[in-house]
Short mmCIF file of C-alpha atoms in Angstrom, two decimals:
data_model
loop_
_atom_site.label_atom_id
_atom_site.label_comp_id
_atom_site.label_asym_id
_atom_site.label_seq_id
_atom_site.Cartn_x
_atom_site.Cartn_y
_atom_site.Cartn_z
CA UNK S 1 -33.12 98.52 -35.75
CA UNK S 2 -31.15 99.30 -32.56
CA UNK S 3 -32.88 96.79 -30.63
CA UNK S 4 -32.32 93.60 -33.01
CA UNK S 5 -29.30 94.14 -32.90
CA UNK S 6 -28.81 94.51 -29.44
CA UNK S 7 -30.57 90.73 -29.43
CA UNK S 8 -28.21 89.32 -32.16
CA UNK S 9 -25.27 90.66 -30.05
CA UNK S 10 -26.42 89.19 -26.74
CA UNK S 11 -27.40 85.67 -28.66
CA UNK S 12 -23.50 85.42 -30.18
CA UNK S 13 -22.22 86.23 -26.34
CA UNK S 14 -24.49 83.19 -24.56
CA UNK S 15 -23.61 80.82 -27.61
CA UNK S 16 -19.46 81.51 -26.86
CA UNK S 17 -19.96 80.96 -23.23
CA UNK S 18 -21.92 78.14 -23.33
CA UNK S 19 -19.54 76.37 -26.29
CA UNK S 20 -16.56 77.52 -23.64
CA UNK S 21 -17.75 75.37 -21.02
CA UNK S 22 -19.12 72.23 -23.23
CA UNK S 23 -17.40 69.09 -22.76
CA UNK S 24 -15.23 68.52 -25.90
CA UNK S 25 -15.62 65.57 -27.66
CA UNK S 26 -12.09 64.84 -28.77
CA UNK S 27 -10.86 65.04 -25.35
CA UNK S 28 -10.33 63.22 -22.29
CA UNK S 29 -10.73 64.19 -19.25
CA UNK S 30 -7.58 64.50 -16.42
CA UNK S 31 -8.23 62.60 -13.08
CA UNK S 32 -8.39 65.96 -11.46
CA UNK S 33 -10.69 67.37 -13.55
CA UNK S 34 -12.94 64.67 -14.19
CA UNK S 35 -16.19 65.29 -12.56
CA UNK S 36 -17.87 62.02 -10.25
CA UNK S 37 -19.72 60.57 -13.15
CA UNK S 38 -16.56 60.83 -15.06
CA UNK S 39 -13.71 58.94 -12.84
CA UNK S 40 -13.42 55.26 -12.07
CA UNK S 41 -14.62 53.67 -9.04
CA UNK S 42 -11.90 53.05 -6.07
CA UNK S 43 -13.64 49.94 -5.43
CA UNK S 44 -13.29 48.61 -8.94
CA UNK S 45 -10.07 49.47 -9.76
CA UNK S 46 -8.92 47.83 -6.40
CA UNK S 47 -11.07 44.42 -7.33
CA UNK S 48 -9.60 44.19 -10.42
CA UNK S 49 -5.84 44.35 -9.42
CA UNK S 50 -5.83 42.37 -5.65
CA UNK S 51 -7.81 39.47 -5.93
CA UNK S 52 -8.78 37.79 -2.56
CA UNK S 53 -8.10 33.89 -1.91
CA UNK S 54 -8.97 32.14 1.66
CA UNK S 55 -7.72 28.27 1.78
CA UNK S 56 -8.42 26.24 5.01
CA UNK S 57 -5.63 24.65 6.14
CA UNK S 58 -5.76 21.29 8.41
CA UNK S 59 -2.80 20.26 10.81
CA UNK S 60 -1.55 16.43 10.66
CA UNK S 61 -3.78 16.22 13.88
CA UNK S 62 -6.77 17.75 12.30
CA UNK S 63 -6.58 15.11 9.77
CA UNK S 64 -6.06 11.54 11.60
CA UNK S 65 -8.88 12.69 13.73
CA UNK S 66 -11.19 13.31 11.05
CA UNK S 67 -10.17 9.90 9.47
CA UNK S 68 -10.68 8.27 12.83
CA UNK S 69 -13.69 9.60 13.26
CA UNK S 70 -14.70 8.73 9.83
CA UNK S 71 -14.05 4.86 9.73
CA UNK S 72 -15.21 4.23 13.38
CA UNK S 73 -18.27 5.97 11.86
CA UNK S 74 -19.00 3.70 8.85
CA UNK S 75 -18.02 0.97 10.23
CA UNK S 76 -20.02 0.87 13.11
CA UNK S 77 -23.51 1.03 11.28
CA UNK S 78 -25.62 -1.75 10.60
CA UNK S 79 -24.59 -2.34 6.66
CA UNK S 80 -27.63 -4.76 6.69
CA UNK S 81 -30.21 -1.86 7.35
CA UNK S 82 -30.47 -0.65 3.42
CA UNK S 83 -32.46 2.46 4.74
CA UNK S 84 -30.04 3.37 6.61
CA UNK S 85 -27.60 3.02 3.78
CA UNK S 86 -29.95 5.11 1.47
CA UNK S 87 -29.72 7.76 4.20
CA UNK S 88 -26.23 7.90 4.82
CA UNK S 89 -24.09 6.82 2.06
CA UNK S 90 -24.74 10.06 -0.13
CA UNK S 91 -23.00 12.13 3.22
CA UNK S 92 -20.87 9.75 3.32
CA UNK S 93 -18.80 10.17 0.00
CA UNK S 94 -19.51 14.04 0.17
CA UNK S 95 -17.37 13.50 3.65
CA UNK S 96 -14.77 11.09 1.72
CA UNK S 97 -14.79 13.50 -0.89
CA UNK S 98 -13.40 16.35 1.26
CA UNK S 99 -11.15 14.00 3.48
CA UNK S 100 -9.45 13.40 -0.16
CA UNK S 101 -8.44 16.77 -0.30
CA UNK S 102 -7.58 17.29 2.92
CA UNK S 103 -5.45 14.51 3.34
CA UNK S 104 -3.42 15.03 0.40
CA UNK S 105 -0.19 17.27 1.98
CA UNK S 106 0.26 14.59 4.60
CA UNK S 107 -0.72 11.28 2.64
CA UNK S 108 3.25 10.47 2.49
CA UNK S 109 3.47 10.14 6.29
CA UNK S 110 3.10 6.11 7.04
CA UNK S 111 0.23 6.56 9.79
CA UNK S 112 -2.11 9.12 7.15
CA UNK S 113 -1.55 7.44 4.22
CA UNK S 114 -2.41 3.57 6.14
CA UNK S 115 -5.12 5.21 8.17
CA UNK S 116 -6.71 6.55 5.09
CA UNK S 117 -6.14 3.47 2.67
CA UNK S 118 -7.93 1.77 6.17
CA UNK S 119 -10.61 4.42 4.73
CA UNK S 120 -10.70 3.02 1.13
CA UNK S 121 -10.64 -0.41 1.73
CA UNK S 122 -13.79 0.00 4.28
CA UNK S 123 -15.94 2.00 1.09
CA UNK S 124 -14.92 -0.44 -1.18
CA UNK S 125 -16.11 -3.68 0.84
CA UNK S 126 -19.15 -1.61 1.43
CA UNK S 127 -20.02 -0.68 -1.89
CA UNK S 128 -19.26 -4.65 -2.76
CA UNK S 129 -21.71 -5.78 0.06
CA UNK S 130 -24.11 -3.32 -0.70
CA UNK S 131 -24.52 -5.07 -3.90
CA UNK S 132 -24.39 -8.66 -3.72
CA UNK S 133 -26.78 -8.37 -0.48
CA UNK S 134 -29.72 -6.40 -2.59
CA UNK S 135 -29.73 -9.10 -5.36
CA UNK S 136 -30.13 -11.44 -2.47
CA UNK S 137 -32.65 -9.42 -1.12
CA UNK S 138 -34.15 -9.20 -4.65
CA UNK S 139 -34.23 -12.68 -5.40
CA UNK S 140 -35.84 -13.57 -1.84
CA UNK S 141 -38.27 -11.57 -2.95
CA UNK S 142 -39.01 -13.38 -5.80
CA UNK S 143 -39.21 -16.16 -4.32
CA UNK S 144 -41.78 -15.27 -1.95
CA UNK S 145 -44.04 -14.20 -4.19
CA UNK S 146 -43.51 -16.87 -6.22
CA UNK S 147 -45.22 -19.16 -3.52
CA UNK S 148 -48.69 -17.44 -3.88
CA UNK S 149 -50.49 -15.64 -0.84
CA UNK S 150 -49.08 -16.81 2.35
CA UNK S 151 -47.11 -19.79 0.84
CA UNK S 152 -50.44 -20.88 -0.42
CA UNK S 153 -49.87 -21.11 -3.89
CA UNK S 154 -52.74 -18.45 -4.60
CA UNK S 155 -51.88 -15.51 -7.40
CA UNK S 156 -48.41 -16.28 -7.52
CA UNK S 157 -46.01 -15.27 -9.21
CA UNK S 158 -43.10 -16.79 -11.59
CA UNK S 159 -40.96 -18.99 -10.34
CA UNK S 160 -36.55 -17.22 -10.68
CA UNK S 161 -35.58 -20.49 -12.99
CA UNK S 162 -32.11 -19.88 -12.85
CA UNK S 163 -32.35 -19.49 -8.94
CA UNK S 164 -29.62 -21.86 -8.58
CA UNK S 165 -27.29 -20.60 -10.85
CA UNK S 166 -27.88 -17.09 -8.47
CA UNK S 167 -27.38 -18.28 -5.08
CA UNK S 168 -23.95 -19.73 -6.46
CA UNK S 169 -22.96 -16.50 -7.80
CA UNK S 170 -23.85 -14.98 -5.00
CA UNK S 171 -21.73 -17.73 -2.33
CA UNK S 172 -18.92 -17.30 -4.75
CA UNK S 173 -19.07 -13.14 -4.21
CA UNK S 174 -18.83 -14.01 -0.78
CA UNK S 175 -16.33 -16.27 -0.37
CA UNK S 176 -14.02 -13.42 -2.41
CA UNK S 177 -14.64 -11.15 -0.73
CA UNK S 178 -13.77 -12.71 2.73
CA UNK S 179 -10.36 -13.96 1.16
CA UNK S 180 -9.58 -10.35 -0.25
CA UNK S 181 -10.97 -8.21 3.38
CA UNK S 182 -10.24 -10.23 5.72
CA UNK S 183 -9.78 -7.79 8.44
CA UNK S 184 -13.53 -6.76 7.49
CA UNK S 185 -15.12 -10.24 8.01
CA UNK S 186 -17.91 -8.99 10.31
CA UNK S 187 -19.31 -6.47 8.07
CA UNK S 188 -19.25 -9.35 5.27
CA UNK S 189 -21.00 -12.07 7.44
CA UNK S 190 -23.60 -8.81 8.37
CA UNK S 191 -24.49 -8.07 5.20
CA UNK S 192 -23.75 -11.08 2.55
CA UNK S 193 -23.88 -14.09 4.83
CA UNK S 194 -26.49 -13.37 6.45
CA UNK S 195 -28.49 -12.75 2.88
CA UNK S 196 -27.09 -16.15 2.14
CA UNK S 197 -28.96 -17.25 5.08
CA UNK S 198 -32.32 -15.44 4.38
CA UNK S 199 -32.04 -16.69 0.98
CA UNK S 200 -31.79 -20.52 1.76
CA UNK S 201 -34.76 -20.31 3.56
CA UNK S 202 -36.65 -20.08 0.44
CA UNK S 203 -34.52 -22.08 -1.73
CA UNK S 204 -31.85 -24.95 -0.96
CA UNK S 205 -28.45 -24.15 -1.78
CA UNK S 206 -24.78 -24.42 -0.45
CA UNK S 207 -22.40 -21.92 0.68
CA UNK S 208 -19.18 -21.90 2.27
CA UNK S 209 -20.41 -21.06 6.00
CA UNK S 210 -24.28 -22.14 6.25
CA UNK S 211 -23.29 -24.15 8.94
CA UNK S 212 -22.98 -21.02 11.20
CA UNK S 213 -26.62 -20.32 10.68
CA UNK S 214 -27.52 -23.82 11.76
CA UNK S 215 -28.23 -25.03 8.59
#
């Protein structure tokens, strides 16, 4: 008898210590008496509230040189070479891209803002030449394999009919665009004249400057 309850005495004691130092439910916890799995971290707290922004900044300087460097770039390729077009052009307007944004605090000054509309007018002849001179490369195609196996006649193919109503198209493209650009007349005799040229070869037509290619 004296020994159970010496056990049901000693099982009440343990139960009020132990519900003494359980966490309550109800409750929260003060910063200084929150254990470590309890309190914030530093690191999120200070993430949250001070945000961190970098912005790279470009002087006037910084700027014309990168625009110099830019159109002495383009212009100085071979616009005639389409593979080198297909390899260049996509870095190319990811760099005119970026020069957009760069040049934006300084495009009121009268040397950035002429340098870079230099910049726009060169892109846009050369997206205008790009075009005209692959349907001329595309219909001198045609026309090659439309006279057969070495001009033989043998499996050939059809015949353009409208071939004439192309190549006029085509001088008319280039004779607007040399009255519109031109300041960018070489690039336009590199790339659309001279697909004028290829082009008579293979089929008779007239256009404003054949003479130059001794025609």
């Amino acid at each position: 008898m004296a020994l159970s309850f010496a056990r049901h005495s000693l099982f009440r004691i343990a139960t009020t210590r132990v519900g003494a130092f359980a966490p309550r439910l109800g409750a929260t916890p003060s910063a200084a008496t929150a254990t470590c799995w309890q309190r914030p971290a530093v690191g999120a707290l200070a993430s949250s509230a001070r945000p961190y922004v970098s912005v790279v900044k470009y002087t006037r300087e910084d700027v014309l040189e990168k625009l110099d460097a830019y159109h002495a770039e383009v212009l100085s390729t071979n616009w005639a070479d389409y593979l080198n077009l297909v390899y260049n052009v996509p870095f190319w307007e990811a760099e005119l891209e970026k020069l957009t944004s760069i040049v934006q605090p300084y495009l009121h000054e009268p040397a950035v803002g002429a340098k870079f509309a230099e910049v726009q007018e060169l892109m846009d002849v050369l997206y205008q030449c790009e075009d005209v001179r692959d349907h001329l490369n595309e219909l001198a195609e045609l026309a090659t394999r439309a006279s057969g196996l070495m001009g033989t006649g043998y499996n050939a193919g059809e015949k353009v009919e409208n071939m004439d109503e192309n190549a006029k198209k085509c001088g008319e493209a280039y004779d607007k665009i040399l009255a519109a650009h031109p300041n960018l007349k070489p690039k336009i005799e590199q790339t659309i004249g001279h697909g004028l040229a290829v082009l008579r070869q293979k089929h008779k037509f007239k256009f404003a400057s054949m003479h130059r290619y001794f025609f």
